[in-house]
Coordinates of C-alpha atoms in Angstrom, one line a residue:
X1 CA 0.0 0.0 0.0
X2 CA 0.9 3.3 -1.1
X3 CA 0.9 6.9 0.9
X4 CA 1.9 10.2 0.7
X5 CA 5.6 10.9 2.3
X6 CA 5.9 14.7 2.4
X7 CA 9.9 13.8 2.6
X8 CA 10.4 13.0 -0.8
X9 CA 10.2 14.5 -3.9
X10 CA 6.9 13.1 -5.8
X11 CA 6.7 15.8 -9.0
X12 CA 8.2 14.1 -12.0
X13 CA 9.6 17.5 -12.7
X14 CA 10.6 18.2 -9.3
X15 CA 12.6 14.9 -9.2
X16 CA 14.1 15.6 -12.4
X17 CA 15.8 19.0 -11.2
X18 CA 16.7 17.4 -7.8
X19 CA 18.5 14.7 -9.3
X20 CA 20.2 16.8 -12.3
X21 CA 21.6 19.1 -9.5
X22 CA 23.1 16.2 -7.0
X23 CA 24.2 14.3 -9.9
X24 CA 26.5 16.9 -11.3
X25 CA 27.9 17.8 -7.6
X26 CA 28.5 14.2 -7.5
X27 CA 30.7 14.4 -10.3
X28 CA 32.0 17.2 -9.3
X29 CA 33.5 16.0 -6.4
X30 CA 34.8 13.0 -8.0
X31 CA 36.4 15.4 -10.6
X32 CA 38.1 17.5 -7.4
X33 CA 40.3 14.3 -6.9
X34 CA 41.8 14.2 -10.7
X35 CA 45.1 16.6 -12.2
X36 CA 45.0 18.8 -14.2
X37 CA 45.6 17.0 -16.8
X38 CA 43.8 13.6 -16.1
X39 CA 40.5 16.8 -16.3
X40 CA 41.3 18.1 -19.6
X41 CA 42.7 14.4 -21.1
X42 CA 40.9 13.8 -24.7
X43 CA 38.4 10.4 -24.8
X44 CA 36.7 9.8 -28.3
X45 CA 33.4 10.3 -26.8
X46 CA 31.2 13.1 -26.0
X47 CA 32.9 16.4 -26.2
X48 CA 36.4 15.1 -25.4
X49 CA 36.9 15.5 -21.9
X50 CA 35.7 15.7 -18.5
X51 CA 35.6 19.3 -18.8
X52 CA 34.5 19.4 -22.2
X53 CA 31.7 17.5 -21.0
X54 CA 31.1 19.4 -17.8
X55 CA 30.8 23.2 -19.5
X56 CA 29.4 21.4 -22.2
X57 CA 26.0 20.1 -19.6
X58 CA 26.3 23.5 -18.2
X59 CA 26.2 25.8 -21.6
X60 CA 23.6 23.6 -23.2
X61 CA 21.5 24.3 -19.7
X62 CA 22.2 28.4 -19.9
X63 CA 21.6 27.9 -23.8
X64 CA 18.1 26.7 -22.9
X65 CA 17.5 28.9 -20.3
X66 CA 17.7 31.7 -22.6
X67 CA 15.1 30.0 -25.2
X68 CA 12.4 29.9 -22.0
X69 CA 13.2 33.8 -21.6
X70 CA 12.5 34.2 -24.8
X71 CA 15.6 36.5 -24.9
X72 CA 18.5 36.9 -27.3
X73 CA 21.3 33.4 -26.8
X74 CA 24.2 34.4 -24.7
X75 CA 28.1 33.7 -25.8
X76 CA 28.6 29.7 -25.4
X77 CA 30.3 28.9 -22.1
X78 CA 32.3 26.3 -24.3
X79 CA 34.5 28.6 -25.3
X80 CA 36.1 29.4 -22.7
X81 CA 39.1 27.5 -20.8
X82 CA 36.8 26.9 -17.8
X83 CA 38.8 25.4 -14.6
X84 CA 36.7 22.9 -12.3
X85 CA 36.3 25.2 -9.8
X86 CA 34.8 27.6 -12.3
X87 CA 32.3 25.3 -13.2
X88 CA 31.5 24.7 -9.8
X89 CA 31.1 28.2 -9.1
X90 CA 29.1 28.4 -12.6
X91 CA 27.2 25.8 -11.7
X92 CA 24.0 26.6 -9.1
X93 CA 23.7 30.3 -10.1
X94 CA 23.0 28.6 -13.9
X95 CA 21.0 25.4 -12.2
X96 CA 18.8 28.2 -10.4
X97 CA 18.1 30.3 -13.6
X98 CA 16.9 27.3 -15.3
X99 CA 14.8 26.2 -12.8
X100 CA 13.6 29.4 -12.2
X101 CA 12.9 29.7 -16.2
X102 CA 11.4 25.7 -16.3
X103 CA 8.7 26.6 -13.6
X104 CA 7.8 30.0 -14.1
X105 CA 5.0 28.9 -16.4
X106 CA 2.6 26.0 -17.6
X107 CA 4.6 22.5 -19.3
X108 CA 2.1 23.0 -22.0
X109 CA 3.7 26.6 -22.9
X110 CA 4.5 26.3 -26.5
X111 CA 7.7 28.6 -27.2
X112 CA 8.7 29.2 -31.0
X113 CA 12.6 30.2 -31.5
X114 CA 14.5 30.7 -34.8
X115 CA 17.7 29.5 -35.3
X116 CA 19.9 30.3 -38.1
X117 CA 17.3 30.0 -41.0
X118 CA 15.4 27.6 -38.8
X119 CA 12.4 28.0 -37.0
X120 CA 11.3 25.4 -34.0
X121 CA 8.5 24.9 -31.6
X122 CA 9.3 23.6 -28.4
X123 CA 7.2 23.2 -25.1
X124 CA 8.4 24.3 -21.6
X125 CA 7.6 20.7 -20.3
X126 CA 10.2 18.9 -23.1
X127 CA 12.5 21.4 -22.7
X128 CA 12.7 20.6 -19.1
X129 CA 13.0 17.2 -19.9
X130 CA 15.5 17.4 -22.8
X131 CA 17.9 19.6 -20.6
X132 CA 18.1 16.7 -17.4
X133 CA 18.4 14.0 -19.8
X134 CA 20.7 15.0 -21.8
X135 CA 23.0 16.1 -18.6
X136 CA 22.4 12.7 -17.4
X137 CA 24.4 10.9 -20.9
X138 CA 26.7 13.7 -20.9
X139 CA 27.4 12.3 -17.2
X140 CA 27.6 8.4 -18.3
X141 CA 30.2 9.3 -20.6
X142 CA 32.2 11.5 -17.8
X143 CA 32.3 7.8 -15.8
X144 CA 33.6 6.2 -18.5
X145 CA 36.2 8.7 -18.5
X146 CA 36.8 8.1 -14.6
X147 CA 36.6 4.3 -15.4
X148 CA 39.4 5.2 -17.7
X149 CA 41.3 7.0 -15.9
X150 CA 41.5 4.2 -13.4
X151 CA 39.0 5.8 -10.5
X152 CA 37.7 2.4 -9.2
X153 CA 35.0 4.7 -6.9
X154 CA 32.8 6.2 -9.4
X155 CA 30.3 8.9 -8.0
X156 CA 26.6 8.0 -8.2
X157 CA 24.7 9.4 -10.8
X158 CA 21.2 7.0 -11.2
X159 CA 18.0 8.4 -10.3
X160 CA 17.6 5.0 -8.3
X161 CA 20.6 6.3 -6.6
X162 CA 19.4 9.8 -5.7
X163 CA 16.0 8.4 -4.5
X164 CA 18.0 5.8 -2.0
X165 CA 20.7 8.2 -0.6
X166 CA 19.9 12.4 -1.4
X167 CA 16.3 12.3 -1.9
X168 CA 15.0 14.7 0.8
X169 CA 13.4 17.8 0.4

């Protein structure tokens, strides 16, 4: 039997933000343990690296974030030479913004945004899901990276995870 436990996240897009957030601090702090150079070491897969792949999750999250304001797209955080503890500093002020830009109106809100000589329709709700799921691969790929590098303790990352060991609101 089944019951309402009002110490857990229960809103599929409440969950979704929770976990995004405790996931990347996860891997952040694994990421605290690494050099320089194990940080910045090219893998065939995703954007290259661990921070490739870090600023990458974060950009493509401000990217979004500017298609819910409606406003004009900032300059790509991916160009820059962004140290870990820039992306950890980078990373809650640009997780609340989203958040802030994901819930401050109805899922069904249809947004239209052109791009290039492209015009697409998007809704508020599949933006919010696009943006945690595509941090979440983004993530797999940074522990295979660890996994590569020889860490033998990777960070959780699951959902399953987050709902046995963070998730409290």
């Amino acid at each position: 039997m089944s019951q309402n436990d009002p110490d857990h996240q229960t809103d599929p897009h409440a969950v979704l933000l929770a976990h995004d957030r405790w996931a990347n601090n996860q891997l952040y702090a694994a990421c605290q343990a690494l050099s320089q150079e194990q940080f910045t070491q090219p893998f065939p897969m995703g954007t290259g690296s661990l921070r490739n792949n870090l600023v990458h999750n974060l950009g493509a999250m401000r990217g979004w974030t500017d298609v819910l304001d409606e406003t004009e797209s900032r300059p790509r955080l991916e160009e820059g030479q962004h140290t870990l503890d820039d992306i950890i500093a980078m990373h809650d002020p640009i997780a609340d913004d989203f958040q802030r830009a994901a819930l401050r109106r109805p899922f069904d809100t249809i947004i239209n945004r052109q791009r290039g000589d492209e015009s697409y329709t998007f809704t508020v709700g599949g933006i919010l899901a696009h943006v945690t799921t595509h941090s979440m691969h983004h993530r797999a790929q940074c522990l295979n990276m660890l996994r590569q590098l020889g860490i033998e303790s990777l960070p959780r990352s699951s959902v399953m995870e987050w709902m046995l060991f963070a998730d409290t609101q």
